[in-house]
Each structure stands twice: as C-alpha cells, then as structure tokens.
PDB file of C-alpha atoms in Angstrom:
ATOM      1  CA  UNK A 243    -122.143 130.735 178.993  1.00 69.00           C
ATOM      2  CA  UNK A 244    -120.323 127.966 180.335  1.00 78.00           C
ATOM      3  CA  UNK A 245    -121.413 126.573 183.183  1.00 92.00           C
ATOM      4  CA  UNK A 246    -119.250 124.949 186.074  1.00 94.00           C
ATOM      5  CA  UNK A 247    -119.454 123.072 189.336  1.00 95.00           C
ATOM      6  CA  UNK A 248    -118.172 125.884 191.070  1.00 95.00           C
ATOM      7  CA  UNK A 249    -120.876 128.606 189.242  1.00 94.00           C
ATOM      8  CA  UNK A 250    -123.572 126.103 190.259  1.00 96.00           C
ATOM      9  CA  UNK A 251    -122.602 126.122 194.204  1.00 96.00           C
ATOM     10  CA  UNK A 252    -122.405 129.653 194.143  1.00 96.00           C
ATOM     11  CA  UNK A 253    -125.778 130.409 192.368  1.00 97.00           C
ATOM     12  CA  UNK A 254    -127.464 128.231 194.554  1.00 97.00           C
ATOM     13  CA  UNK A 255    -125.709 129.348 197.750  1.00 97.00           C
ATOM     14  CA  UNK A 256    -128.046 132.957 197.108  1.00 98.00           C
ATOM     15  CA  UNK A 257    -130.615 132.036 194.854  1.00 98.00           C
ATOM     16  CA  UNK A 258    -131.911 134.669 192.713  1.00 98.00           C
ATOM     17  CA  UNK A 259    -132.435 132.010 189.390  1.00 98.00           C
ATOM     18  CA  UNK A 260    -136.312 133.395 189.035  1.00 98.00           C
ATOM     19  CA  UNK A 261    -138.203 136.671 189.815  1.00 98.00           C
ATOM     20  CA  UNK A 262    -139.543 135.380 193.251  1.00 98.00           C
ATOM     21  CA  UNK A 263    -135.403 136.526 194.574  1.00 97.00           C
ATOM     22  CA  UNK A 264    -135.707 134.310 197.316  1.00 96.00           C
ATOM     23  CA  UNK A 265    -131.966 134.651 198.066  1.00 98.00           C
ATOM     24  CA  UNK A 266    -132.312 131.454 199.482  1.00 98.00           C
ATOM     25  CA  UNK A 267    -129.063 129.409 200.448  1.00 98.00           C
ATOM     26  CA  UNK A 268    -130.442 125.978 198.693  1.00 97.00           C
ATOM     27  CA  UNK A 269    -126.656 124.181 199.059  1.00 97.00           C
ATOM     28  CA  UNK A 270    -127.292 124.228 203.120  1.00 96.00           C
ATOM     29  CA  UNK A 271    -131.032 122.343 202.443  1.00 92.00           C
ATOM     30  CA  UNK A 272    -132.947 125.728 202.245  1.00 96.00           C
ATOM     31  CA  UNK A 273    -135.721 125.936 199.736  1.00 95.00           C
ATOM     32  CA  UNK A 274    -136.935 129.031 197.935  1.00 92.00           C
ATOM     33  CA  UNK A 275    -140.546 129.606 196.641  1.00 95.00           C
ATOM     34  CA  UNK A 276    -139.922 126.781 194.501  1.00 96.00           C
ATOM     35  CA  UNK A 277    -139.761 124.259 197.215  1.00 95.00           C
ATOM     36  CA  UNK A 278    -136.562 122.900 195.752  1.00 96.00           C
ATOM     37  CA  UNK A 279    -132.894 122.532 197.393  1.00 96.00           C
ATOM     38  CA  UNK A 280    -129.805 122.570 195.564  1.00 96.00           C
ATOM     39  CA  UNK A 281    -129.889 118.777 194.066  1.00 96.00           C
ATOM     40  CA  UNK A 282    -131.826 118.252 191.279  1.00 97.00           C
ATOM     41  CA  UNK A 283    -135.378 116.577 191.355  1.00 97.00           C
ATOM     42  CA  UNK A 284    -137.357 115.284 188.525  1.00 97.00           C
ATOM     43  CA  UNK A 285    -141.094 113.285 188.576  1.00 96.00           C
ATOM     44  CA  UNK A 286    -141.103 112.020 185.491  1.00 96.00           C
ATOM     45  CA  UNK A 287    -138.322 111.067 182.319  1.00 98.00           C
ATOM     46  CA  UNK A 288    -140.282 109.343 179.112  1.00 98.00           C
ATOM     47  CA  UNK A 289    -141.605 109.826 175.734  1.00 98.00           C
ATOM     48  CA  UNK A 290    -144.439 111.864 175.629  1.00 97.00           C
ATOM     49  CA  UNK A 291    -146.986 112.339 172.785  1.00 97.00           C
ATOM     50  CA  UNK A 292    -149.567 115.550 174.258  1.00 94.00           C
ATOM     51  CA  UNK A 293    -147.576 118.349 173.121  1.00 96.00           C
ATOM     52  CA  UNK A 294    -148.274 120.447 170.038  1.00 97.00           C
ATOM     53  CA  UNK A 295    -147.989 118.129 166.561  1.00 97.00           C
ATOM     54  CA  UNK A 296    -144.818 119.950 165.682  1.00 98.00           C
ATOM     55  CA  UNK A 297    -142.955 119.670 169.087  1.00 98.00           C
ATOM     56  CA  UNK A 298    -144.016 115.700 169.776  1.00 97.00           C
ATOM     57  CA  UNK A 299    -144.239 113.964 166.134  1.00 96.00           C
ATOM     58  CA  UNK A 300    -145.033 110.805 166.104  1.00 96.00           C
ATOM     59  CA  UNK A 301    -142.227 109.024 167.863  1.00 97.00           C
ATOM     60  CA  UNK A 302    -142.595 111.428 170.834  1.00 98.00           C
ATOM     61  CA  UNK A 303    -140.738 114.336 172.294  1.00 98.00           C
ATOM     62  CA  UNK A 304    -138.116 113.458 175.658  1.00 98.00           C
ATOM     63  CA  UNK A 305    -139.534 115.171 178.457  1.00 98.00           C
ATOM     64  CA  UNK A 306    -138.430 115.283 181.259  1.00 98.00           C
ATOM     65  CA  UNK A 307    -140.845 116.952 184.078  1.00 97.00           C
ATOM     66  CA  UNK A 308    -138.719 118.964 187.049  1.00 97.00           C
ATOM     67  CA  UNK A 309    -140.386 118.514 190.594  1.00 97.00           C
ATOM     68  CA  UNK A 310    -141.145 122.021 191.973  1.00 96.00           C
ATOM     69  CA  UNK A 311    -142.245 125.713 190.550  1.00 96.00           C
ATOM     70  CA  UNK A 312    -141.331 129.099 190.609  1.00 96.00           C
ATOM     71  CA  UNK A 313    -145.088 130.121 189.536  1.00 96.00           C
ATOM     72  CA  UNK A 314    -147.621 127.902 191.338  1.00 93.00           C
ATOM     73  CA  UNK A 315    -150.490 128.539 189.528  1.00 94.00           C
ATOM     74  CA  UNK A 316    -154.065 127.558 192.008  1.00 92.00           C
ATOM     75  CA  UNK A 317    -155.260 125.413 189.066  1.00 92.00           C
ATOM     76  CA  UNK A 318    -152.144 123.754 187.774  1.00 91.00           C
ATOM     77  CA  UNK A 319    -152.665 120.516 185.862  1.00 87.00           C
ATOM     78  CA  UNK A 320    -149.403 118.943 187.457  1.00 85.00           C
ATOM     79  CA  UNK A 321    -150.281 120.536 190.977  1.00 79.00           C
ATOM     80  CA  UNK A 322    -148.791 117.059 192.671  1.00 82.00           C
ATOM     81  CA  UNK A 323    -145.282 118.065 190.300  1.00 87.00           C
ATOM     82  CA  UNK A 324    -145.434 121.557 191.095  1.00 85.00           C
ATOM     83  CA  UNK A 325    -145.491 121.908 194.850  1.00 78.00           C
ATOM     84  CA  UNK A 326    -142.999 119.125 194.915  1.00 69.00           C
ATOM     85  CA  UNK A 327    -144.926 116.177 196.233  1.00 73.00           C
ATOM     86  CA  UNK A 328    -143.803 113.840 193.073  1.00 85.00           C
ATOM     87  CA  UNK A 329    -140.344 113.158 192.165  1.00 90.00           C
ATOM     88  CA  UNK A 330    -136.748 111.880 192.778  1.00 94.00           C
ATOM     89  CA  UNK A 331    -133.138 113.161 193.340  1.00 96.00           C
ATOM     90  CA  UNK A 332    -130.647 112.881 190.607  1.00 96.00           C
ATOM     91  CA  UNK A 333    -127.276 113.919 190.063  1.00 97.00           C
ATOM     92  CA  UNK A 334    -125.892 115.707 187.076  1.00 97.00           C
ATOM     93  CA  UNK A 335    -124.581 112.448 185.291  1.00 98.00           C
ATOM     94  CA  UNK A 336    -127.405 110.710 185.669  1.00 98.00           C
ATOM     95  CA  UNK A 337    -129.559 113.388 184.164  1.00 98.00           C
ATOM     96  CA  UNK A 338    -127.080 113.862 180.921  1.00 98.00           C
ATOM     97  CA  UNK A 339    -127.403 110.186 181.121  1.00 98.00           C
ATOM     98  CA  UNK A 340    -131.122 110.524 180.409  1.00 98.00           C
ATOM     99  CA  UNK A 341    -131.020 112.993 178.042  1.00 98.00           C
ATOM    100  CA  UNK A 342    -128.943 110.130 176.113  1.00 98.00           C
ATOM    101  CA  UNK A 343    -131.307 107.744 176.665  1.00 98.00           C
ATOM    102  CA  UNK A 344    -134.685 109.461 175.585  1.00 98.00           C
ATOM    103  CA  UNK A 345    -132.642 110.131 172.135  1.00 98.00           C
ATOM    104  CA  UNK A 346    -131.731 106.525 171.646  1.00 98.00           C
ATOM    105  CA  UNK A 347    -135.268 105.575 172.349  1.00 98.00           C
ATOM    106  CA  UNK A 348    -136.181 107.913 169.605  1.00 98.00           C
ATOM    107  CA  UNK A 349    -137.227 111.180 170.639  1.00 98.00           C
ATOM    108  CA  UNK A 350    -137.233 113.712 168.383  1.00 98.00           C
ATOM    109  CA  UNK A 351    -136.326 116.397 170.871  1.00 98.00           C
ATOM    110  CA  UNK A 352    -135.546 116.828 174.970  1.00 98.00           C
ATOM    111  CA  UNK A 353    -138.066 118.647 176.458  1.00 98.00           C
ATOM    112  CA  UNK A 354    -136.988 120.320 179.982  1.00 98.00           C
ATOM    113  CA  UNK A 355    -140.219 120.910 181.507  1.00 98.00           C
ATOM    114  CA  UNK A 356    -140.147 123.667 184.585  1.00 97.00           C
ATOM    115  CA  UNK A 357    -136.643 123.582 184.667  1.00 98.00           C
ATOM    116  CA  UNK A 358    -135.807 127.171 185.275  1.00 98.00           C
ATOM    117  CA  UNK A 359    -135.355 126.427 189.389  1.00 97.00           C
ATOM    118  CA  UNK A 360    -132.533 124.061 187.893  1.00 98.00           C
ATOM    119  CA  UNK A 361    -131.088 126.116 185.169  1.00 98.00           C
ATOM    120  CA  UNK A 362    -127.422 126.228 186.067  1.00 97.00           C
ATOM    121  CA  UNK A 363    -127.626 122.196 186.587  1.00 98.00           C
ATOM    122  CA  UNK A 364    -129.687 121.619 183.701  1.00 98.00           C
ATOM    123  CA  UNK A 365    -127.027 123.639 181.631  1.00 97.00           C
ATOM    124  CA  UNK A 366    -124.165 121.684 182.812  1.00 97.00           C
ATOM    125  CA  UNK A 367    -125.884 118.757 182.239  1.00 98.00           C
ATOM    126  CA  UNK A 368    -126.864 119.785 178.725  1.00 98.00           C
ATOM    127  CA  UNK A 369    -122.851 120.660 177.903  1.00 97.00           C
ATOM    128  CA  UNK A 370    -122.260 117.101 179.021  1.00 97.00           C
ATOM    129  CA  UNK A 371    -124.884 115.181 176.808  1.00 98.00           C
ATOM    130  CA  UNK A 372    -123.772 117.157 174.396  1.00 98.00           C
ATOM    131  CA  UNK A 373    -120.241 116.414 174.272  1.00 97.00           C
ATOM    132  CA  UNK A 374    -120.897 112.991 174.553  1.00 98.00           C
ATOM    133  CA  UNK A 375    -123.363 112.870 171.687  1.00 98.00           C
ATOM    134  CA  UNK A 376    -126.776 114.468 171.895  1.00 98.00           C
ATOM    135  CA  UNK A 377    -127.461 115.473 168.552  1.00 98.00           C
ATOM    136  CA  UNK A 378    -131.629 116.218 168.564  1.00 98.00           C
ATOM    137  CA  UNK A 379    -133.241 119.797 169.445  1.00 98.00           C
ATOM    138  CA  UNK A 380    -133.656 120.967 173.222  1.00 98.00           C
ATOM    139  CA  UNK A 381    -136.853 122.539 174.036  1.00 98.00           C
ATOM    140  CA  UNK A 382    -137.227 124.596 176.974  1.00 98.00           C
ATOM    141  CA  UNK A 383    -141.255 124.438 178.385  1.00 98.00           C
ATOM    142  CA  UNK A 384    -141.629 127.042 180.727  1.00 98.00           C
ATOM    143  CA  UNK A 385    -144.173 129.194 182.553  1.00 98.00           C
ATOM    144  CA  UNK A 386    -142.781 132.155 181.165  1.00 98.00           C
ATOM    145  CA  UNK A 387    -142.359 133.436 184.744  1.00 98.00           C
ATOM    146  CA  UNK A 388    -138.149 133.428 184.000  1.00 98.00           C
ATOM    147  CA  UNK A 389    -135.719 136.069 184.820  1.00 98.00           C
ATOM    148  CA  UNK A 390    -134.343 137.302 181.685  1.00 98.00           C
ATOM    149  CA  UNK A 391    -130.847 137.162 182.785  1.00 97.00           C
ATOM    150  CA  UNK A 392    -131.091 133.623 183.968  1.00 98.00           C
ATOM    151  CA  UNK A 393    -132.200 132.481 180.340  1.00 98.00           C
ATOM    152  CA  UNK A 394    -128.980 133.671 178.645  1.00 98.00           C
ATOM    153  CA  UNK A 395    -127.381 130.818 180.589  1.00 97.00           C
ATOM    154  CA  UNK A 396    -129.157 128.448 177.815  1.00 98.00           C
ATOM    155  CA  UNK A 397    -127.905 130.304 174.642  1.00 97.00           C
ATOM    156  CA  UNK A 398    -126.664 127.463 172.289  1.00 97.00           C
ATOM    157  CA  UNK A 399    -128.118 125.033 174.764  1.00 98.00           C
ATOM    158  CA  UNK A 400    -131.642 125.438 173.481  1.00 98.00           C
ATOM    159  CA  UNK A 401    -133.280 125.205 170.150  1.00 98.00           C
ATOM    160  CA  UNK A 402    -136.766 125.655 170.702  1.00 98.00           C
ATOM    161  CA  UNK A 403    -138.469 127.703 173.342  1.00 98.00           C
ATOM    162  CA  UNK A 404    -142.019 126.811 174.700  1.00 98.00           C
ATOM    163  CA  UNK A 405    -143.385 129.289 177.261  1.00 98.00           C
ATOM    164  CA  UNK A 406    -146.620 130.243 178.643  1.00 98.00           C
ATOM    165  CA  UNK A 407    -148.101 133.847 178.381  1.00 98.00           C
ATOM    166  CA  UNK A 408    -150.882 133.128 180.960  1.00 98.00           C
ATOM    167  CA  UNK A 409    -151.963 136.542 181.907  1.00 98.00           C
ATOM    168  CA  UNK A 410    -151.623 140.334 180.814  1.00 98.00           C
ATOM    169  CA  UNK A 411    -154.073 141.239 184.091  1.00 98.00           C
ATOM    170  CA  UNK A 412    -151.668 142.151 187.198  1.00 98.00           C
ATOM    171  CA  UNK A 413    -154.963 141.292 189.015  1.00 96.00           C
ATOM    172  CA  UNK A 414    -155.660 137.735 187.844  1.00 96.00           C
ATOM    173  CA  UNK A 415    -151.815 136.888 187.947  1.00 97.00           C
ATOM    174  CA  UNK A 416    -151.819 138.403 191.713  1.00 96.00           C
ATOM    175  CA  UNK A 417    -154.883 136.174 192.452  1.00 93.00           C
ATOM    176  CA  UNK A 418    -154.159 132.991 190.676  1.00 94.00           C
ATOM    177  CA  UNK A 419    -150.606 132.602 190.368  1.00 96.00           C
ATOM    178  CA  UNK A 420    -149.441 135.178 193.292  1.00 95.00           C
ATOM    179  CA  UNK A 421    -147.280 136.883 190.867  1.00 98.00           C
ATOM    180  CA  UNK A 422    -148.508 140.662 190.537  1.00 98.00           C
ATOM    181  CA  UNK A 423    -145.764 141.317 188.373  1.00 98.00           C
ATOM    182  CA  UNK A 424    -145.698 138.432 186.228  1.00 98.00           C
ATOM    183  CA  UNK A 425    -146.243 140.257 182.811  1.00 98.00           C
ATOM    184  CA  UNK A 426    -143.720 142.359 183.384  1.00 98.00           C
ATOM    185  CA  UNK A 427    -141.130 139.676 183.638  1.00 98.00           C
ATOM    186  CA  UNK A 428    -142.745 137.064 181.185  1.00 98.00           C
ATOM    187  CA  UNK A 429    -142.523 140.069 178.456  1.00 98.00           C
ATOM    188  CA  UNK A 430    -138.572 140.406 178.754  1.00 98.00           C
ATOM    189  CA  UNK A 431    -138.296 136.532 179.583  1.00 98.00           C
ATOM    190  CA  UNK A 432    -140.206 135.886 175.890  1.00 98.00           C
ATOM    191  CA  UNK A 433    -138.160 138.502 174.141  1.00 98.00           C
ATOM    192  CA  UNK A 434    -134.881 136.923 175.252  1.00 98.00           C
ATOM    193  CA  UNK A 435    -136.003 133.480 174.215  1.00 98.00           C
ATOM    194  CA  UNK A 436    -136.694 135.226 170.854  1.00 98.00           C
ATOM    195  CA  UNK A 437    -133.414 137.034 170.587  1.00 98.00           C
ATOM    196  CA  UNK A 438    -131.681 133.787 170.995  1.00 98.00           C
ATOM    197  CA  UNK A 439    -133.857 131.254 168.581  1.00 98.00           C
ATOM    198  CA  UNK A 440    -135.407 134.120 166.173  1.00 96.00           C
ATOM    199  CA  UNK A 441    -137.775 133.292 163.649  1.00 96.00           C
ATOM    200  CA  UNK A 442    -139.177 129.200 163.547  1.00 97.00           C
ATOM    201  CA  UNK A 443    -137.302 126.797 161.441  1.00 98.00           C
ATOM    202  CA  UNK A 444    -138.916 123.343 160.112  1.00 98.00           C
ATOM    203  CA  UNK A 445    -137.820 120.240 158.933  1.00 97.00           C
ATOM    204  CA  UNK A 446    -139.346 119.971 155.190  1.00 96.00           C
ATOM    205  CA  UNK A 447    -139.814 116.296 155.565  1.00 96.00           C
ATOM    206  CA  UNK A 448    -141.123 115.616 158.956  1.00 96.00           C
ATOM    207  CA  UNK A 449    -142.742 119.173 159.767  1.00 97.00           C
ATOM    208  CA  UNK A 450    -141.185 118.890 163.111  1.00 98.00           C
ATOM    209  CA  UNK A 451    -139.719 122.280 164.096  1.00 98.00           C
ATOM    210  CA  UNK A 452    -136.059 122.583 164.651  1.00 98.00           C
ATOM    211  CA  UNK A 453    -135.300 126.143 165.934  1.00 98.00           C
ATOM    212  CA  UNK A 454    -138.174 128.978 167.065  1.00 98.00           C
ATOM    213  CA  UNK A 455    -140.593 129.866 169.638  1.00 98.00           C
ATOM    214  CA  UNK A 456    -143.924 128.731 170.379  1.00 98.00           C
ATOM    215  CA  UNK A 457    -145.880 130.767 173.000  1.00 98.00           C
ATOM    216  CA  UNK A 458    -148.800 129.172 174.575  1.00 98.00           C
ATOM    217  CA  UNK A 459    -151.632 130.606 176.096  1.00 98.00           C
ATOM    218  CA  UNK A 460    -154.564 128.752 178.053  1.00 98.00           C
ATOM    219  CA  UNK A 461    -157.828 130.222 177.932  1.00 98.00           C
ATOM    220  CA  UNK A 462    -159.240 130.818 181.750  1.00 97.00           C
ATOM    221  CA  UNK A 463    -163.382 130.660 182.416  1.00 96.00           C
ATOM    222  CA  UNK A 464    -164.638 134.302 181.818  1.00 95.00           C
ATOM    223  CA  UNK A 465    -161.296 135.689 180.869  1.00 97.00           C
ATOM    224  CA  UNK A 466    -161.426 136.111 177.439  1.00 98.00           C
ATOM    225  CA  UNK A 467    -161.122 139.430 177.575  1.00 98.00           C
ATOM    226  CA  UNK A 468    -157.434 138.940 179.039  1.00 98.00           C
ATOM    227  CA  UNK A 469    -156.542 136.619 176.378  1.00 98.00           C
ATOM    228  CA  UNK A 470    -157.627 138.387 173.677  1.00 98.00           C
ATOM    229  CA  UNK A 471    -155.024 141.496 175.283  1.00 98.00           C
ATOM    230  CA  UNK A 472    -152.502 138.462 175.211  1.00 98.00           C
ATOM    231  CA  UNK A 473    -153.004 138.050 171.410  1.00 98.00           C
ATOM    232  CA  UNK A 474    -152.543 141.534 170.611  1.00 98.00           C
ATOM    233  CA  UNK A 475    -149.567 142.403 172.187  1.00 98.00           C
ATOM    234  CA  UNK A 476    -147.608 138.806 170.484  1.00 98.00           C
ATOM    235  CA  UNK A 477    -149.025 140.263 167.578  1.00 98.00           C
ATOM    236  CA  UNK A 478    -147.869 143.395 167.508  1.00 98.00           C
ATOM    237  CA  UNK A 479    -144.465 142.433 168.957  1.00 98.00           C
ATOM    238  CA  UNK A 480    -143.780 139.606 166.786  1.00 98.00           C
ATOM    239  CA  UNK A 481    -146.221 139.583 164.110  1.00 96.00           C
ATOM    240  CA  UNK A 482    -145.481 135.985 162.299  1.00 95.00           C
ATOM    241  CA  UNK A 483    -142.009 135.762 164.059  1.00 98.00           C
ATOM    242  CA  UNK A 484    -143.303 133.560 166.487  1.00 98.00           C
ATOM    243  CA  UNK A 485    -146.081 130.907 166.511  1.00 98.00           C
ATOM    244  CA  UNK A 486    -148.926 131.114 169.092  1.00 98.00           C
ATOM    245  CA  UNK A 487    -150.719 128.219 170.718  1.00 98.00           C
ATOM    246  CA  UNK A 488    -154.198 128.972 172.010  1.00 98.00           C
ATOM    247  CA  UNK A 489    -155.356 126.150 174.416  1.00 97.00           C
ATOM    248  CA  UNK A 490    -158.805 125.730 175.750  1.00 96.00           C
ATOM    249  CA  UNK A 491    -158.031 122.544 177.990  1.00 95.00           C
ATOM    250  CA  UNK A 492    -158.494 124.421 181.248  1.00 95.00           C
ATOM    251  CA  UNK A 493    -159.847 121.410 183.919  1.00 93.00           C
ATOM    252  CA  UNK A 494    -161.392 122.502 187.393  1.00 89.00           C
ATOM    253  CA  UNK A 495    -159.497 120.500 189.786  1.00 85.00           C
ATOM    254  CA  UNK A 496    -160.477 118.712 193.234  1.00 78.00           C
ATOM    255  CA  UNK A 497    -158.175 121.174 195.541  1.00 75.00           C
ATOM    256  CA  UNK A 498    -159.619 124.505 193.827  1.00 79.00           C
ATOM    257  CA  UNK A 499    -162.765 123.620 196.146  1.00 70.00           C
ATOM    258  CA  UNK A 500    -160.578 124.984 198.869  1.00 76.00           C
ATOM    259  CA  UNK A 501    -160.591 128.717 197.204  1.00 76.00           C
ATOM    260  CA  UNK A 502    -162.593 131.236 198.685  1.00 78.00           C
ATOM    261  CA  UNK A 503    -165.123 133.041 196.243  1.00 79.00           C
ATOM    262  CA  UNK A 504    -165.405 134.683 194.173  1.00 79.00           C
ATOM    263  CA  UNK A 505    -162.242 132.646 192.401  1.00 77.00           C
ATOM    264  CA  UNK A 506    -163.566 129.004 193.828  1.00 76.00           C
ATOM    265  CA  UNK A 507    -166.942 130.120 191.658  1.00 77.00           C
ATOM    266  CA  UNK A 508    -165.021 131.474 188.858  1.00 86.00           C
ATOM    267  CA  UNK A 509    -162.514 128.655 188.430  1.00 90.00           C
ATOM    268  CA  UNK A 510    -165.112 125.645 188.620  1.00 89.00           C
ATOM    269  CA  UNK A 511    -166.272 125.008 185.185  1.00 92.00           C
ATOM    270  CA  UNK A 512    -164.518 124.445 182.033  1.00 95.00           C
ATOM    271  CA  UNK A 513    -163.838 127.127 179.109  1.00 97.00           C
ATOM    272  CA  UNK A 514    -167.212 126.786 176.707  1.00 97.00           C
ATOM    273  CA  UNK A 515    -167.056 126.130 173.300  1.00 97.00           C
ATOM    274  CA  UNK A 516    -168.398 129.995 172.984  1.00 98.00           C
ATOM    275  CA  UNK A 517    -165.632 131.388 174.396  1.00 98.00           C
ATOM    276  CA  UNK A 518    -162.968 129.454 172.491  1.00 98.00           C
ATOM    277  CA  UNK A 519    -164.255 130.519 169.270  1.00 98.00           C
ATOM    278  CA  UNK A 520    -164.579 133.956 170.446  1.00 98.00           C
ATOM    279  CA  UNK A 521    -160.920 133.998 171.133  1.00 98.00           C
ATOM    280  CA  UNK A 522    -159.812 132.097 167.942  1.00 98.00           C
ATOM    281  CA  UNK A 523    -161.609 134.409 166.240  1.00 98.00           C
ATOM    282  CA  UNK A 524    -160.206 137.294 167.410  1.00 98.00           C
ATOM    283  CA  UNK A 525    -156.449 135.458 166.838  1.00 97.00           C
ATOM    284  CA  UNK A 526    -157.666 135.062 162.914  1.00 95.00           C
ATOM    285  CA  UNK A 527    -158.585 138.996 162.362  1.00 94.00           C
TER     286      UNK A 527
END
C-alpha cells in the first residue's frame, strides 16, 4: 500500500490503528491508549545483539525502539519506553536516514520494535529509505496486539515478522495487559503476517533469517497451562511453517509491588527451571 502525507494525516486524525480503537485526533495533539501523538518518537536506535541468533547474527540487528505502546503489560521489561517516558521526536526524513545509517553500520536487518501506533509514518519512511538504497531485510517486532487491517499497509515492506503471542486466556490478558480480547486480535494479526511472508527462508551461509515468521512466547510464573495452549494453537494452525521462540527470561520489576494481590505475589518471582522444562517438553512432543 502506497502511503502519502495525506494518508498519514487522515489516519492520525481519527486513530483506529490498533485494537484499542481510541479514535483520538492525534494531529490535534491528543494521544490514544499508546500515549503518543502524531509525531514519531523513538527511545533508541542502535545495533542490537539480544534478539534470536537468526535475527541479530554476529553484526547485530538495526533496532529502532519506538516510544509508547498499545498494550502496556504490567510486567513490561521496557516499561519506561512503553509508557512514553523515554524518547525524542523524529521527522519522517530523519527516520529514513536512521534506517540507512544502521545499514551502513553493518546491521543485518532493520528491526522495528513496537511501531504499530506509528504504522503509516513508518511505512512512508521505509518507502523513502528503500528508494534511497535500503536493501537489508526489515523486521516487524510486535506485541501481537494488532489490527490485521492495519498490518496490510506493511505488505511488501516487511520481510520478517517477530510477534509475541502472550496469552490464550482472556482472564490473564485482561489482568496483565488490560486487553481481554488479546488472543482474538493477535491470532488474526499473526495470520495476516504469515499471509504476507509465508514460510521461513534462511541465508544458507550465515544462517540468518531472510523472510518468515517467528512467534515469541514469554512464560509467566505459574502459567504453564496457558503456555501449552498457545503452543498447541500454533502447532495446529501453522505446523512447521513458522518458528517459535519460547522465552524464560521473565523478570519481576519494582513497580509490580504496586499491584494488588493476588497478582502481586504471582508476578514477584521468576519462572522456575522445572516450569520451563515442562513447556519445552510439551513443545517437543
């Protein structure tokens, strides 16, 4: 989809980019659930070495961490970025330049981290950068809480989708992300991602992913049952046509002490090795 400045103004004046459907007029300085107006804001742009090995390789992924988030999980590891406390405004021209600069620094791809609330601006910046010589793959790194219709703007611009699939339970997603409809929105969003890029393709020499979908799932303490339901859904739906990254690095953060019980006590510990092994065993089976 070709994006223009007029398209951006129209979308930002009545924002329905994400499932929150805020209808905020972001062109008038208002913000939606994501906490952001119409101006692009990013907290960090640099080579990033902490993604899956087939994403970052030895040279690093060219990650741009956008400020704000449409999901706002209570346990978010990038809490200050998600709530918009970190970041600076960027013009479309500057964002395009950043993509090209990351390529010049040796990045193996451009990694758009939580860009959904800036989708039309990011699309136009990508179009401009590709016209100026951007040739490395583009990764869309997402919470999974997306509108499938909005993602269609990215067709032909994104090569690799890296979404989360956090919850199967609407009770969990309501408590921890204020989104009881998380799964019913994330499932069709991932389906749209898969429709665009299809089965995974890897570089035979470097082992880097060039195209495809990797679905991430972060284990939460005490919730192995929900994790198994997620894995069962992915296997039944996609078989071996996608990759799955099962993550055990959940870390309790200080602000979780402000939560009421029982959620506070549930989230104030790490995932045990036994919990992780149970989920890995289930995935292998």
